Coordinates of C-alpha atoms in Angstrom, one line a residue:
M1 CA 0.0 0.0 0.0
L2 CA 1.4 3.4 -1.0
D3 CA 1.4 5.2 2.3
G4 CA -2.4 5.0 3.0
I5 CA -3.6 6.1 -0.4
F6 CA -5.9 3.0 -1.0
S7 CA -9.2 2.1 0.7
F8 CA -9.9 -1.5 1.8
V9 CA -12.4 -3.8 3.4
L10 CA -11.5 -6.5 5.9
L11 CA -14.0 -9.4 6.5
D12 CA -14.0 -11.6 9.6
T13 CA -15.4 -14.9 8.3
R14 CA -16.0 -16.1 11.8
D15 CA -19.0 -13.8 12.3
N16 CA -19.2 -12.0 9.0
S17 CA -18.3 -8.7 10.6
F18 CA -16.2 -6.2 8.6
L19 CA -14.1 -3.2 8.8
V20 CA -13.9 -0.6 6.0
A21 CA -11.1 2.1 5.8
R22 CA -10.9 4.9 3.4
D23 CA -7.5 6.5 2.3
A24 CA -6.3 9.5 4.2
I25 CA -7.1 12.4 1.8
G26 CA -9.7 10.8 -0.5
V27 CA -7.5 10.2 -3.5
T28 CA -9.8 7.3 -4.5
S29 CA -13.6 7.6 -4.4
L30 CA -15.7 5.7 -1.9
Y31 CA -19.3 5.7 -0.8
I32 CA -21.4 3.9 1.8
G33 CA -25.1 3.0 1.7
W34 CA -27.7 1.3 3.8
G35 CA -30.5 -0.9 2.5
L36 CA -34.0 -1.2 3.8
D37 CA -33.1 -4.6 5.3
G38 CA -30.2 -3.1 7.3
S39 CA -27.5 -4.2 4.9
V40 CA -24.4 -2.0 4.5
W41 CA -23.1 -1.4 1.0
I42 CA -19.7 -0.1 -0.1
A43 CA -18.8 1.1 -3.6
S44 CA -16.4 3.3 -5.4
E45 CA -19.2 4.9 -7.5
L46 CA -22.7 6.1 -6.7
K47 CA -24.0 3.9 -9.5
G48 CA -23.2 0.9 -7.4
L49 CA -25.6 2.1 -4.6
N50 CA -28.4 4.2 -6.0
D51 CA -30.6 1.3 -7.0
D52 CA -30.3 -0.8 -3.8
C53 CA -29.9 1.6 -0.9
E54 CA -32.4 3.7 0.9
H55 CA -29.7 6.1 1.8
F56 CA -26.1 6.6 0.8
E57 CA -23.4 9.1 1.3
T58 CA -19.7 9.8 0.8
F59 CA -17.5 7.7 3.0
P60 CA -15.4 10.3 4.8
P61 CA -11.6 10.2 4.0
G62 CA -9.3 9.1 6.8
H63 CA -12.0 7.2 8.6
L64 CA -12.9 3.6 9.5
Y65 CA -16.3 2.0 9.6
S66 CA -17.0 -1.0 11.8
S67 CA -20.0 -3.2 11.2
K68 CA -20.0 -4.1 14.9
D69 CA -20.0 -0.5 16.2
R70 CA -22.0 0.8 13.2
E71 CA -20.1 4.1 13.3
F72 CA -17.2 6.0 11.8
R73 CA -13.9 6.6 13.6
R74 CA -11.1 8.8 12.3
W75 CA -7.8 7.1 11.9
Y76 CA -5.9 9.9 10.1
N77 CA -5.4 12.8 12.4
P78 CA -2.3 14.8 11.4
P79 CA -1.2 18.0 13.3
W80 CA -2.5 20.3 10.5
F81 CA -6.0 18.9 10.8
S82 CA -6.8 21.0 13.8
E83 CA -5.9 24.1 11.7
A84 CA -3.5 25.3 14.4
I85 CA -1.0 27.7 13.0
P86 CA 2.5 26.0 12.5
S87 CA 5.7 27.7 13.2
A88 CA 8.5 25.6 11.7
P89 CA 11.0 27.5 9.7
Y90 CA 11.1 27.1 5.9
D91 CA 13.8 24.6 4.8
P92 CA 13.9 24.5 1.0
L93 CA 16.1 21.4 0.9
A94 CA 13.8 19.4 3.3
L95 CA 10.8 20.3 1.2
R96 CA 12.6 19.3 -2.0
N97 CA 13.7 16.0 -0.6
A98 CA 10.3 15.2 0.8
F99 CA 8.6 15.7 -2.6
E100 CA 11.3 13.8 -4.5
M101 CA 10.7 10.8 -2.1
A102 CA 6.9 11.1 -2.7
V103 CA 7.4 10.9 -6.5
I104 CA 10.0 8.0 -6.3
K105 CA 7.7 6.0 -4.0
R106 CA 5.1 6.1 -6.8
L107 CA 7.4 4.8 -9.5
M108 CA 7.0 1.2 -8.3
T109 CA 5.5 -0.5 -11.4
D110 CA 6.0 -3.2 -14.0
V111 CA 3.5 -1.8 -16.5
P112 CA 3.8 1.1 -19.0
F113 CA 3.1 4.5 -17.5
G114 CA 3.5 8.2 -18.2
V115 CA 3.1 11.7 -16.7
L116 CA 0.3 14.2 -17.2
L117 CA 2.1 17.4 -18.3
S118 CA 0.2 20.7 -18.5
G119 CA 3.4 22.8 -18.5
G120 CA 2.4 24.4 -15.2
L121 CA 4.6 24.3 -12.1
D122 CA 3.1 21.2 -10.4
S123 CA 3.0 18.7 -13.4
S124 CA 6.3 20.0 -14.6
L125 CA 8.1 19.3 -11.3
V126 CA 6.5 15.8 -11.2
A127 CA 7.8 15.2 -14.8
A128 CA 11.2 16.5 -14.0
I129 CA 11.7 14.4 -10.9
T130 CA 10.3 11.3 -12.6
A131 CA 12.6 11.8 -15.6
R132 CA 15.6 12.0 -13.3
H133 CA 14.8 8.9 -11.4
L134 CA 13.2 6.7 -14.0
A135 CA 16.5 5.1 -15.3
G136 CA 17.0 3.0 -12.2
T137 CA 13.5 1.6 -11.9
K138 CA 12.1 -1.8 -12.9
A139 CA 9.8 -0.1 -15.4
A140 CA 12.7 1.4 -17.2
K141 CA 14.3 -2.0 -17.6
Q142 CA 11.1 -3.4 -19.1
W143 CA 9.7 -0.5 -21.0
G144 CA 12.6 1.8 -21.6
A145 CA 14.1 4.8 -19.8
K146 CA 12.3 7.4 -22.0
L147 CA 9.4 9.0 -20.0
H148 CA 6.2 9.5 -21.9
S149 CA 4.3 12.8 -21.3
F150 CA 0.7 13.7 -22.2
C151 CA -1.1 17.0 -22.6
V152 CA -4.5 18.1 -23.8
G153 CA -5.9 21.4 -25.0
L154 CA -7.6 23.5 -27.7
K155 CA -5.3 24.5 -30.5
G156 CA -3.1 27.4 -29.3
A157 CA -3.9 26.7 -25.7
P158 CA -1.5 28.1 -23.0
D159 CA -0.9 24.6 -21.6
L160 CA 0.1 23.1 -25.0
R161 CA 2.8 25.6 -25.6
A162 CA 4.2 25.3 -22.1
A163 CA 4.0 21.5 -22.0
K164 CA 5.8 21.2 -25.3
E165 CA 8.7 23.4 -24.0
V166 CA 9.0 21.4 -20.8
A167 CA 8.9 18.1 -22.7
D168 CA 11.6 19.2 -25.0
Y169 CA 13.7 20.4 -22.0
L170 CA 13.3 17.1 -20.2
G171 CA 13.6 14.9 -23.3
T172 CA 10.3 13.1 -22.9
V173 CA 8.3 11.3 -25.6
H174 CA 5.5 13.9 -25.8
H175 CA 2.0 13.2 -26.8
E176 CA -0.2 16.2 -27.5
F177 CA -4.0 15.8 -27.8
H178 CA -6.2 18.4 -29.3
F179 CA -9.9 18.8 -28.8
T180 CA -12.5 21.4 -30.0
V181 CA -15.1 23.1 -27.8
Q182 CA -17.7 21.0 -29.6
D183 CA -15.9 17.8 -28.8
G184 CA -16.0 18.7 -25.2
I185 CA -19.7 19.7 -25.3
D186 CA -20.5 16.4 -26.9
A187 CA -18.9 14.5 -24.0
I188 CA -20.5 16.5 -21.2
E189 CA -23.2 13.9 -20.5
D190 CA -20.7 11.0 -20.4
V191 CA -18.5 13.0 -18.1
I192 CA -21.2 13.8 -15.6
Y193 CA -22.3 10.1 -15.7
H194 CA -18.8 9.0 -14.8
I195 CA -17.6 11.6 -12.4
E196 CA -21.0 11.8 -10.6
T197 CA -21.1 15.5 -9.8
Y198 CA -22.8 18.7 -10.9
D199 CA -20.1 21.0 -9.5
V200 CA -19.2 23.5 -12.2
T201 CA -15.4 23.7 -11.9
T202 CA -15.1 19.9 -11.6
I203 CA -17.0 19.3 -14.8
R204 CA -15.1 22.0 -16.7
A205 CA -11.8 20.4 -15.8
S206 CA -12.9 16.8 -16.0
T207 CA -14.0 17.0 -19.6
P208 CA -10.6 17.5 -21.3
M209 CA -9.1 15.0 -18.8
F210 CA -11.8 12.5 -19.7
L211 CA -11.0 12.9 -23.4
M212 CA -7.3 12.7 -22.8
S213 CA -7.5 9.6 -20.6
R214 CA -9.3 7.7 -23.4
K215 CA -6.5 8.4 -25.8
I216 CA -3.8 7.6 -23.2
K217 CA -5.3 4.2 -22.4
S218 CA -5.6 3.4 -26.2
L219 CA -1.8 3.7 -26.4
G220 CA -1.4 0.8 -23.9
V221 CA -0.5 3.0 -20.9
K222 CA -1.8 1.7 -17.6
W223 CA -1.3 4.6 -15.2
V224 CA -0.2 8.2 -15.0
I225 CA 1.4 10.4 -12.4
S226 CA -0.2 13.8 -11.9
G227 CA 0.1 17.0 -10.0
E228 CA -3.1 17.4 -8.0
G229 CA -3.0 18.7 -4.5
S230 CA -0.2 21.3 -4.7
D231 CA -2.5 24.3 -4.9
E232 CA -4.4 23.3 -1.8
I233 CA -1.2 22.7 0.2
F234 CA 0.7 25.8 -0.8
G235 CA -2.1 28.2 -1.5
G236 CA -1.6 28.2 -5.2
Y237 CA -5.0 29.4 -6.4
L238 CA -4.9 33.0 -7.4
Y239 CA -7.4 34.1 -4.8
F240 CA -4.8 33.5 -2.2
H241 CA -3.2 36.8 -3.3
K242 CA -6.0 38.4 -1.2
A243 CA -5.4 36.4 2.0
P244 CA -5.4 39.0 4.8
N245 CA -2.9 37.3 7.1
K246 CA -1.0 34.1 7.6
E247 CA -3.7 32.6 9.9
E248 CA -6.4 32.9 7.4
F249 CA -4.1 31.7 4.7
H250 CA -3.2 28.5 6.6
Q251 CA -6.8 27.8 7.6
E252 CA -7.9 28.1 4.0
T253 CA -5.3 25.6 2.9
C254 CA -6.5 23.2 5.6
R255 CA -10.1 23.6 4.4
K256 CA -9.0 23.0 0.8
I257 CA -7.1 19.8 1.6
K258 CA -10.1 18.5 3.6
A259 CA -12.4 19.1 0.6
L260 CA -10.1 17.6 -2.1
H261 CA -12.1 14.4 -2.2
K262 CA -15.1 16.3 -3.5
Y263 CA -13.2 18.2 -6.2
D264 CA -9.8 17.6 -7.7
C265 CA -9.3 14.1 -6.3
L266 CA -12.8 13.1 -7.6
R267 CA -11.9 14.5 -11.0
A268 CA -8.5 12.9 -11.3
N269 CA -9.8 9.5 -10.0
K270 CA -13.0 9.2 -12.0
S271 CA -12.0 10.9 -15.2
T272 CA -9.1 8.4 -15.6
Y273 CA -10.7 5.3 -14.2
A274 CA -13.6 5.8 -16.5
W275 CA -11.2 4.3 -19.1
G276 CA -9.3 2.0 -16.8
L277 CA -6.4 4.4 -16.3
E278 CA -5.0 4.9 -12.8
A279 CA -3.8 8.3 -11.6
R280 CA -1.1 8.6 -8.9
V281 CA -0.7 11.9 -7.0
P282 CA 2.6 12.4 -5.1
F283 CA 1.7 15.8 -3.7
L284 CA -0.9 14.0 -1.5
D285 CA 1.7 11.7 0.0
K286 CA 1.0 11.8 3.8
E287 CA 4.7 12.4 4.8
F288 CA 5.0 15.2 2.2
I289 CA 1.9 16.9 3.4
N290 CA 3.2 16.8 7.0
V291 CA 6.4 18.5 6.0
A292 CA 4.7 21.1 3.8
M293 CA 1.9 21.9 6.2
N294 CA 4.3 22.3 9.1
I295 CA 6.0 25.3 7.5
D296 CA 5.2 28.7 9.1
P297 CA 2.5 30.0 6.7
E298 CA 4.1 33.4 6.7
N299 CA 6.5 31.9 4.2
K300 CA 3.7 30.8 1.9
M301 CA 2.1 34.3 1.8
I302 CA 2.0 35.9 -1.6
K303 CA 4.0 39.1 -1.6
P304 CA 4.5 40.5 -5.2
E305 CA 6.4 43.5 -3.9
E306 CA 9.0 41.0 -2.6
G307 CA 9.0 38.9 -5.7
R308 CA 7.0 36.1 -4.0
I309 CA 4.2 34.8 -6.3
E310 CA 1.9 31.9 -5.5
K311 CA 3.6 28.7 -4.3
W312 CA 6.9 30.6 -3.8
V313 CA 8.2 28.1 -1.2
L314 CA 7.8 25.2 -3.7
R315 CA 9.3 27.1 -6.6
K316 CA 12.3 28.2 -4.5
A317 CA 12.9 24.7 -3.2
F318 CA 13.5 23.5 -6.8
D319 CA 15.3 26.6 -8.0
D320 CA 18.7 24.8 -8.5
E321 CA 21.2 26.9 -10.4
E322 CA 23.7 24.1 -10.7
H323 CA 21.4 21.3 -11.7
P324 CA 18.2 23.0 -12.8
Y325 CA 15.0 21.0 -12.8
L326 CA 13.1 23.3 -15.1
P327 CA 13.6 26.5 -17.1
K328 CA 13.2 29.6 -14.9
H329 CA 10.2 31.0 -16.7
I330 CA 8.4 27.6 -16.3
L331 CA 9.4 27.4 -12.7
Y332 CA 7.9 30.8 -12.1
R333 CA 4.9 30.6 -14.5
Q334 CA 1.6 32.0 -13.2
K335 CA -0.9 29.6 -12.0
E336 CA -3.4 28.3 -14.6
Q337 CA -6.3 26.2 -13.5
F338 CA -6.6 23.2 -15.7
S339 CA -10.0 24.2 -17.1
D340 CA -8.4 27.6 -18.1
G341 CA -5.1 26.3 -19.3
V342 CA -6.6 23.9 -21.9
G343 CA -7.8 27.1 -23.7
Y344 CA -9.8 30.1 -22.5
S345 CA -12.5 29.6 -25.1
W346 CA -13.3 26.3 -23.5
I347 CA -15.1 27.8 -20.5
D348 CA -16.6 30.6 -22.7
G349 CA -17.9 28.0 -25.1
L350 CA -19.5 26.0 -22.3
K351 CA -21.3 29.1 -21.0
A352 CA -22.6 30.0 -24.5
H353 CA -23.8 26.4 -25.0
A354 CA -25.6 26.4 -21.6
A355 CA -27.3 29.7 -22.5
K356 CA -28.9 28.0 -25.5
H357 CA -30.5 25.3 -23.3
V358 CA -31.5 27.2 -20.2
T359 CA -33.8 30.2 -20.4
D360 CA -34.2 33.2 -18.2
K361 CA -37.6 31.9 -17.1
M362 CA -36.0 28.6 -16.0
M363 CA -33.4 30.5 -13.9
L364 CA -36.2 32.5 -12.2
N365 CA -37.7 29.2 -11.1
A366 CA -34.4 27.5 -10.2
A367 CA -34.9 27.6 -6.4
N368 CA -38.2 25.7 -6.7
I369 CA -36.9 23.1 -9.0
F370 CA -33.5 22.6 -7.2
P371 CA -34.0 23.8 -3.6
H372 CA -30.7 22.2 -2.5
N373 CA -27.6 23.8 -4.0
T374 CA -29.7 26.0 -6.2
P375 CA -27.8 26.7 -9.4
N376 CA -27.1 30.5 -9.8
T377 CA -25.9 30.4 -13.5
K378 CA -27.2 28.8 -16.6
E379 CA -24.1 26.7 -16.9
A380 CA -24.7 25.3 -13.4
Y381 CA -28.4 24.7 -14.2
Y382 CA -27.5 22.8 -17.4
Y383 CA -25.1 20.5 -15.5
R384 CA -27.7 20.0 -12.8
M385 CA -30.4 18.9 -15.2
I386 CA -28.1 16.2 -16.6
F387 CA -27.0 15.0 -13.2
E388 CA -30.6 14.7 -11.9
R389 CA -31.5 12.6 -14.9
F390 CA -28.7 10.1 -14.0
F391 CA -29.0 10.4 -10.3
P392 CA -32.4 11.5 -9.1
Q393 CA -32.1 10.3 -5.5
N394 CA -31.8 12.9 -2.8
S395 CA -28.8 11.1 -1.4
A396 CA -27.0 11.6 -4.6
R397 CA -27.4 15.3 -4.8
L398 CA -26.3 15.7 -1.2
T399 CA -22.9 14.2 -2.0
V400 CA -22.1 17.2 -4.2
P401 CA -20.6 20.3 -2.4
G402 CA -22.1 23.8 -2.9
G403 CA -21.6 27.4 -1.7
A404 CA -20.2 30.6 -3.1
S405 CA -16.7 30.4 -4.8
V406 CA -14.4 32.6 -6.7
A407 CA -11.4 31.1 -8.6
C408 CA -11.9 27.8 -6.7
S409 CA -12.1 29.4 -3.2
T410 CA -14.1 28.1 -0.3
A411 CA -17.1 30.2 0.7
K412 CA -15.2 31.6 3.7
A413 CA -12.4 33.0 1.5
V414 CA -14.9 34.9 -0.7
E415 CA -15.1 37.3 2.3
W416 CA -11.4 38.4 1.6
D417 CA -12.5 40.8 -1.2
A418 CA -15.9 42.6 -1.3
A419 CA -15.8 42.8 -5.1
W420 CA -15.7 39.0 -5.4
S421 CA -19.3 38.6 -4.2
N422 CA -20.4 40.1 -7.5
N423 CA -18.1 37.9 -9.6
L424 CA -18.7 34.3 -8.3
D425 CA -17.1 32.0 -10.9
P426 CA -14.7 29.1 -10.2
S427 CA -12.4 30.1 -13.1
G428 CA -9.0 31.5 -12.2
R429 CA -9.8 34.4 -14.5
A430 CA -12.4 35.4 -11.9
A431 CA -9.6 36.6 -9.7
L432 CA -9.9 40.2 -10.9
G433 CA -6.7 42.2 -10.6
V434 CA -4.6 39.0 -10.2
H435 CA -4.8 36.8 -13.3
N436 CA -3.0 38.1 -16.3
S437 CA -6.0 37.3 -18.5
A438 CA -8.8 38.1 -16.0
Y439 CA -12.3 38.5 -17.2
E440 CA -12.1 42.2 -16.8
N441 CA -9.5 42.4 -19.5
Q442 CA -11.2 40.2 -22.0
I443 CA -13.2 41.3 -25.0
N444 CA -13.4 38.2 -27.1
S445 CA -16.8 36.6 -27.8
A446 CA -17.7 33.2 -26.5
K447 CA -20.2 32.6 -29.3
A448 CA -17.4 32.2 -31.8
A449 CA -16.2 29.1 -30.0
V450 CA -19.2 27.0 -30.7
G451 CA -20.5 26.5 -34.3
P452 CA -24.1 25.5 -35.2
E453 CA -23.1 22.1 -36.5
K454 CA -21.7 19.1 -34.6
I455 CA -18.0 18.5 -35.4
I456 CA -17.0 14.9 -35.8
P457 CA -13.3 14.6 -34.7
K458 CA -10.8 12.4 -36.5
M459 CA -7.6 10.9 -35.1
E460 CA -4.3 11.6 -36.6
I461 CA -1.0 9.8 -35.8
S462 CA 2.1 12.0 -35.7
P463 CA 5.6 11.7 -34.3
L464 CA 4.3 13.5 -31.2
G465 CA 1.5 10.9 -30.6
V466 CA -2.2 11.0 -31.2
A467 CA -4.0 14.3 -32.0
I468 CA -7.7 14.7 -32.2
Q469 CA -8.3 16.9 -35.3
S470 CA -11.4 18.8 -36.1

């Protein structure tokens, strides 16, 4: 077991009692349900419970459930969980070593694998460390010492350019997948069926990942290593620029880690496993989290006047002049959320598409139709309609988080800037005055992103891999 990242069930055949444990952070999905006859059901998907259980819910990460006691008990209780403010000094080398160990630990394999590479800081560091340590592994002996990297985006997307540059720098065998806005829209229903949520930002990011995972699996790859979790641990989302003090900064990172199983972990797990592809996430290694969350949060605070951008402590830890891990401009590239980095017209196109299917009159009646987590945008309403068609049970809708959010913040962090309450959107571009391509600076039209006719993609093989062409 990789440091508590898997869930398991233990059965005592003497009396048929059982013990269920979920992984520490919620990297893999798990649900628990109860039948009318008192039976207890465990499944990794809602679909495994919704027809047989009177009630079901998300199995809380880091907990045990005993059939004898019929209650949950927390087994994972690290120091940061209390949200007390840590005071350990920042040690760049200790942080670097802890993350390298987390990556190396996940290279145990005897099957073909690769790395998801968006060209941002997190995935690029994962790729750089993997490339450095791959040669001595069992996988390298069986499948070759060349690391395969994968990226997805609309043509001309920020991630595609940055990922190609990182891949060239690291010498990976790079596979670049293209999709169109229409390709993504055509997949929305399948995505919602597989990831089992109506959360807007999760669906936006899951769709390109879902399309990419299918292509990766078709190449014979069994698992990928990915960069989820860093933004939660280090305060990497752009709204952290407005954190008023180190106490609120740290408490927000704690809240974000605790909620990962509802958002990024759910996306990474279900978007990949929908095609039988495993995703491994070294940033969520328990030992690494302990090291990173024990740093005095004053060191994580974003201070542009001092040259400290988001995730400065992580960037600085890998800023090695003698043996550089990455080019400087990649190491210090501004944060792009995955749903933005694949191409800005992706989100704009989704909004335009939803506006065609949800009327103003429907929005006026939204609170009556969906009293729980009432959608406040046409895009959210559109996703909710699809979700309710697949999962009409009340238990299902209660598994999905809600509340105000800007640039992926929690509802509590929205209070950091009064202007945000009028601009509630999970895109990083909603961080007005922070993102280089914030909505306030944009004049392009979303309607141009979606044509009236359905575009059937074709697949083209090139030296870089498989590309979905329009």
